[in-house]
XYZ file of C-alpha atoms in Angstrom:
349
model
C -0.001 0.012 -0.012
C 2.032 2.778 1.148
C 5.646 2.620 1.456
C 8.379 4.011 3.112
C 11.753 3.483 2.192
C 15.298 4.653 2.790
C 16.890 6.218 -0.278
C 18.936 3.627 -2.098
C 16.986 0.643 -0.780
C 15.552 -1.965 -3.202
C 11.946 -1.218 -2.271
C 9.872 1.886 -2.129
C 7.091 2.037 -0.492
C 3.695 1.890 1.205
C 2.822 1.736 0.995
C 5.738 0.002 -0.790
C 1.698 0.520 -0.086
C 5.287 1.156 -0.206
C 5.099 0.874 0.256
C 2.112 0.650 0.256
C 0.934 0.567 1.882
C -2.378 1.788 4.256
C -3.863 3.223 1.143
C -7.315 1.771 1.506
C -10.620 2.440 3.197
C -12.049 -0.044 5.659
C -15.149 -2.179 4.931
C -18.194 0.015 4.598
C -16.245 3.225 3.995
C -16.544 3.380 0.261
C -19.547 4.975 -1.497
C -21.437 3.369 -4.387
C -18.646 4.450 -6.840
C -15.900 2.893 -4.673
C -14.551 6.299 -3.383
C -13.377 6.579 0.220
C -15.800 8.451 2.462
C -14.617 9.881 5.796
C -15.648 12.649 8.138
C -13.567 15.787 8.672
C -11.925 16.714 11.975
C -10.396 19.942 13.145
C -7.747 21.001 15.508
C -7.151 24.083 17.555
C -3.847 25.761 18.370
C -2.971 27.864 21.351
C -0.592 30.774 21.639
C 1.312 32.262 24.571
C 3.178 35.549 25.296
C 5.965 36.510 27.690
C 7.159 39.892 29.055
C 10.236 41.141 31.045
C 10.717 44.336 33.033
C 13.016 47.136 31.939
C 15.747 46.430 34.531
C 16.438 43.025 32.923
C 15.942 44.042 29.238
C 19.604 43.571 28.419
C 19.941 40.161 30.013
C 16.568 39.025 28.635
C 17.426 40.171 25.159
C 20.761 38.376 25.327
C 19.070 35.180 26.574
C 16.384 35.420 23.897
C 18.959 35.980 21.185
C 20.973 33.056 22.450
C 17.914 30.769 22.494
C 16.900 31.945 19.050
C 20.374 31.254 17.762
C 20.314 27.736 19.213
C 16.913 27.086 17.619
C 18.115 28.440 14.345
C 21.143 26.146 14.486
C 18.920 23.190 15.290
C 16.634 23.981 12.377
C 19.548 24.438 10.025
C 21.023 21.120 11.037
C 17.711 19.320 10.389
C 17.172 21.073 7.058
C 20.694 20.325 5.952
C 20.514 16.650 6.825
C 16.933 16.356 5.462
C 14.614 13.375 5.559
C 15.828 9.924 4.520
C 12.688 7.726 4.632
C 8.950 8.214 4.208
C 5.695 6.255 4.549
C 2.187 7.425 3.667
C -0.736 5.779 5.435
C -4.481 6.094 5.057
C -4.762 9.806 6.011
C -1.464 10.318 7.722
C 2.229 10.161 7.012
C 5.539 9.495 8.764
C 9.010 10.557 7.799
C 12.501 9.879 9.231
C 15.072 12.603 9.598
C 18.734 11.738 9.827
C 18.253 11.015 13.556
C 15.891 8.180 12.686
C 13.242 9.459 15.132
C 9.877 9.222 13.322
C 7.910 12.451 12.751
C 4.279 11.701 11.904
C 1.356 14.008 10.990
C -2.316 13.821 9.895
C -5.140 11.648 11.208
C -4.434 10.454 14.729
C -7.632 8.770 16.079
C -5.792 5.514 16.820
C -2.420 6.749 17.822
C -0.900 6.393 14.360
C 0.719 9.840 14.864
C 0.998 10.475 18.625
C 2.250 6.986 19.540
C 5.284 7.136 17.235
C 8.324 5.571 18.911
C 11.230 7.645 20.265
C 13.751 5.035 19.247
C 15.657 5.470 15.996
C 14.413 3.763 12.804
C 15.916 3.221 9.406
C 12.710 2.462 7.465
C 9.057 3.357 8.007
C 5.952 1.952 6.370
C 2.440 3.403 6.608
C -0.612 1.140 6.903
C -4.188 2.411 6.842
C -4.312 3.237 10.511
C -0.978 1.898 11.781
C 2.741 2.108 10.995
C 5.725 -0.153 11.300
C 9.420 0.544 11.041
C 12.791 -1.206 11.246
C 15.619 -0.340 13.627
C 19.284 -0.562 12.706
C 19.302 -4.102 14.047
C 16.374 -5.108 11.868
C 13.908 -5.246 14.732
C 10.335 -4.340 13.984
C 8.440 -1.605 15.893
C 4.722 -0.908 15.141
C 2.231 1.593 16.502
C -1.326 2.797 15.928
C -4.391 0.685 15.392
C -4.187 -2.803 16.855
C -7.677 -4.078 16.059
C -6.295 -7.005 14.137
C -3.048 -7.290 16.182
C -1.171 -5.549 13.471
C 0.842 -3.943 16.229
C 0.966 -6.407 19.081
C 1.664 -9.449 16.916
C 4.687 -7.908 15.198
C 7.391 -10.625 15.076
C 10.778 -10.610 16.761
C 14.024 -11.145 14.998
C 15.904 -9.240 12.240
C 14.227 -8.109 9.007
C 15.363 -6.197 5.979
C 12.063 -4.819 4.466
C 8.421 -4.407 5.372
C 5.188 -2.836 4.213
C 1.811 -2.086 5.751
C -1.604 -2.784 4.211
C -5.079 -2.016 5.485
C -4.976 -4.078 8.634
C -1.934 -6.317 8.090
C 1.818 -5.992 7.592
C 4.371 -8.249 5.809
C 8.141 -8.273 6.320
C 11.161 -10.074 4.779
C 13.832 -11.574 6.936
C 17.515 -11.777 6.102
C 16.907 -14.971 4.051
C 14.155 -13.225 2.060
C 11.440 -15.278 3.710
C 8.041 -13.851 4.634
C 6.458 -13.080 7.972
C 2.933 -11.513 7.811
C 0.625 -10.661 10.660
C -2.692 -8.889 11.331
C -6.012 -8.973 9.404
C -6.337 -12.275 7.551
C -9.916 -12.492 6.238
C -8.761 -13.226 2.720
C -5.520 -15.115 3.319
C -3.376 -12.013 2.991
C -1.417 -13.276 5.993
C -1.726 -17.069 5.968
C -1.253 -17.469 2.212
C 2.008 -15.621 1.880
C 4.320 -17.773 -0.243
C 6.775 -20.095 1.505
C 10.516 -20.254 0.981
C 13.090 -17.482 0.782
C 14.852 -15.318 -1.789
C 12.170 -12.643 -2.063
C 13.555 -9.136 -2.497
C 10.581 -6.741 -2.513
C 7.316 -7.002 -0.524
C 4.162 -4.826 -0.688
C 0.976 -5.120 1.316
C -2.218 -3.958 -0.335
C -5.788 -3.668 0.996
C -6.600 -7.376 1.176
C -3.743 -8.897 -0.780
C 0.009 -8.737 -1.030
C 2.636 -8.999 -3.745
C 6.411 -9.628 -3.889
C 9.326 -10.187 -6.249
C 11.031 -13.517 -6.039
C 14.721 -14.198 -6.544
C 14.180 -14.290 -10.364
C 12.376 -10.958 -10.422
C 8.995 -12.598 -10.996
C 5.773 -11.126 -9.503
C 4.012 -13.285 -6.913
C 0.693 -12.231 -5.349
C -1.648 -13.779 -2.791
C -4.837 -12.982 -0.765
C -8.219 -11.668 -2.069
C -8.700 -11.861 -5.875
C -12.157 -10.244 -6.358
C -10.776 -7.687 -8.874
C -8.021 -9.857 -10.332
C -5.370 -8.327 -8.091
C -3.808 -11.770 -7.717
C -4.732 -13.793 -10.810
C -4.025 -10.990 -13.294
C -0.517 -10.188 -11.963
C 1.956 -10.362 -14.826
C 3.574 -13.710 -15.665
C 7.000 -14.053 -17.135
C 9.521 -11.262 -17.446
C 11.780 -9.704 -14.889
C 10.627 -6.927 -12.626
C 12.582 -4.538 -10.379
C 9.967 -2.929 -8.192
C 6.277 -3.352 -7.345
C 3.554 -1.856 -5.141
C 0.123 -3.160 -4.070
C -2.726 -0.710 -3.597
C -6.483 -0.981 -3.185
C -7.258 -4.236 -5.008
C -4.720 -3.521 -7.703
C -0.961 -3.570 -8.168
C 1.739 -2.096 -10.323
C 5.237 -3.249 -11.192
C 8.237 -1.943 -13.133
C 9.953 -4.373 -15.556
C 13.609 -4.629 -16.382
C 13.205 -2.066 -19.178
C 11.773 0.574 -16.814
C 8.188 0.244 -18.127
C 5.173 0.167 -15.770
C 2.515 -2.532 -15.888
C -0.610 -2.512 -13.623
C -3.427 -4.962 -12.962
C -6.626 -5.338 -10.896
C -9.448 -2.809 -10.333
C -9.546 -0.022 -12.887
C -12.316 2.325 -11.623
C -10.287 5.447 -12.311
C -7.773 4.322 -14.906
C -5.206 3.266 -12.358
C -4.525 0.265 -14.580
C -5.265 1.426 -18.148
C -3.877 4.956 -17.900
C -0.396 3.864 -16.945
C 2.198 6.340 -18.299
C 4.286 5.275 -21.255
C 8.073 5.245 -21.170
C 10.901 2.976 -20.130
C 12.796 5.060 -17.616
C 10.832 4.469 -14.377
C 12.598 3.091 -11.337
C 10.058 3.028 -8.446
C 6.273 2.867 -8.162
C 3.827 3.436 -5.285
C 0.149 2.422 -5.432
C -2.568 4.287 -3.473
C -6.275 3.602 -3.364
C -7.326 4.733 -6.838
C -4.182 6.557 -7.950
C -0.611 5.572 -8.440
C 2.696 7.460 -8.751
C 6.128 6.586 -10.068
C 9.646 8.055 -10.047
C 11.699 8.040 -13.250
C 15.438 7.856 -13.478
C 15.804 11.634 -13.225
C 13.713 11.792 -10.060
C 10.605 13.242 -11.752
C 7.179 12.124 -10.487
C 4.317 10.978 -12.648
C 0.901 10.129 -11.152
C -2.269 8.691 -12.751
C -5.753 7.476 -11.872
C -8.224 9.256 -9.643
C -7.734 13.016 -9.371
C -10.731 13.778 -7.125
C -8.463 15.423 -4.557
C -5.745 16.648 -6.871
C -3.605 13.621 -6.215
C -2.684 13.607 -9.938
C -2.815 17.288 -11.073
C -1.248 18.444 -7.826
C 1.898 16.327 -8.375
C 4.979 18.509 -7.821
C 6.976 19.388 -10.919
C 10.707 19.180 -11.319
C 13.211 16.384 -10.830
C 15.587 15.019 -8.193
C 12.948 13.464 -5.942
C 14.405 10.489 -4.090
C 11.608 8.757 -2.202
C 7.887 8.449 -3.071
C 4.917 7.069 -1.112
C 1.209 7.102 -2.033
C -1.526 7.069 0.674
C -5.307 6.631 0.324
C -5.907 9.844 -1.704
C -2.709 11.764 -1.155
C 0.999 11.190 -1.780
C 4.279 12.457 -0.403
C 7.880 12.546 -1.667
C 11.340 13.605 -0.491
C 13.002 16.140 -2.756
C 16.657 16.569 -3.671
C 17.209 18.746 -0.589
C 15.746 16.203 1.813
C 12.438 18.136 2.194
C 9.033 16.462 2.293
C 6.429 17.512 -0.244
C 2.870 16.222 -0.138
C -0.238 16.755 -2.316
C -3.785 15.530 -2.740
C -6.481 15.331 -0.049
C -5.790 17.411 3.079
C -8.814 16.238 5.004
C -6.757 15.426 8.115
C -3.905 17.826 7.311
C -1.907 14.983 5.816
C -0.665 17.490 3.316
C -0.411 20.812 5.093
C 1.141 19.471 8.264
C 3.951 17.604 6.537
C 7.351 18.563 8.008
């Protein structure tokens, strides 16, 4: 669904659906046309003022200036280092600065923002209402919605990649073998392929997909829209992403192929060209990065998730959420576009 991935990694995320990664609505939250329906929320901010008397003006000014300088230095350091990983969830997002401490924003009804860990991570993946990340030792940390034990059932051990779906997550261990946990109504957990050697994994709404050691696409789980049975056969692929009941992959020539539900052209309106390197599938829209770091998006544009795509090149990381997307630019800054219902765009760091 939505992915999350460190620049230079073999996957992109969550998605990978991420990527990635949580880019789907829950059961009963689509209208008759299949579009996600949610309620708006609002937040309030508070301000405070401080005064000092004339006898201490000089000292107070000096202290204030000193504090301001320290803050400016801190901001400069963060901006210079930039963000290194990113994961878009349902209506929220998380990014990792160089410190590895997750910064999350957007919808927070289940702790998917406020419960972010204070330990350093190297990778982060956004699910619909939860997130998971990897530490430098490969250990998995998850937070947010635990309705289907997508947080509490996270496995122990060392892993190299992971991605969050609607209510489940899948990870690859050091041998390239699967471990999936969480929501399993359609076999998206229990039917993960056995064996090892898998290099890329992506969790969709109710299915999952991966690349095996030969670069072939393997999918499992629900197949109501052909998101499993219509996956491409033959050929060699270098990246893939599972979204809401569809998936997309990039073949060895850099061309994109998609399959599954096509309500908004997320399958048939795939961009032409053979210079794409990474892809991230959302609910009804998808985005890809080409070799120059330029972003192309297609599919549903109800919330500007296509026409609002940032121009230019040099983007390094890309992650599509339910009806928004985010990317890390050449300076390490985070740019988001699309729906801002829960400030998943305007509150990005």
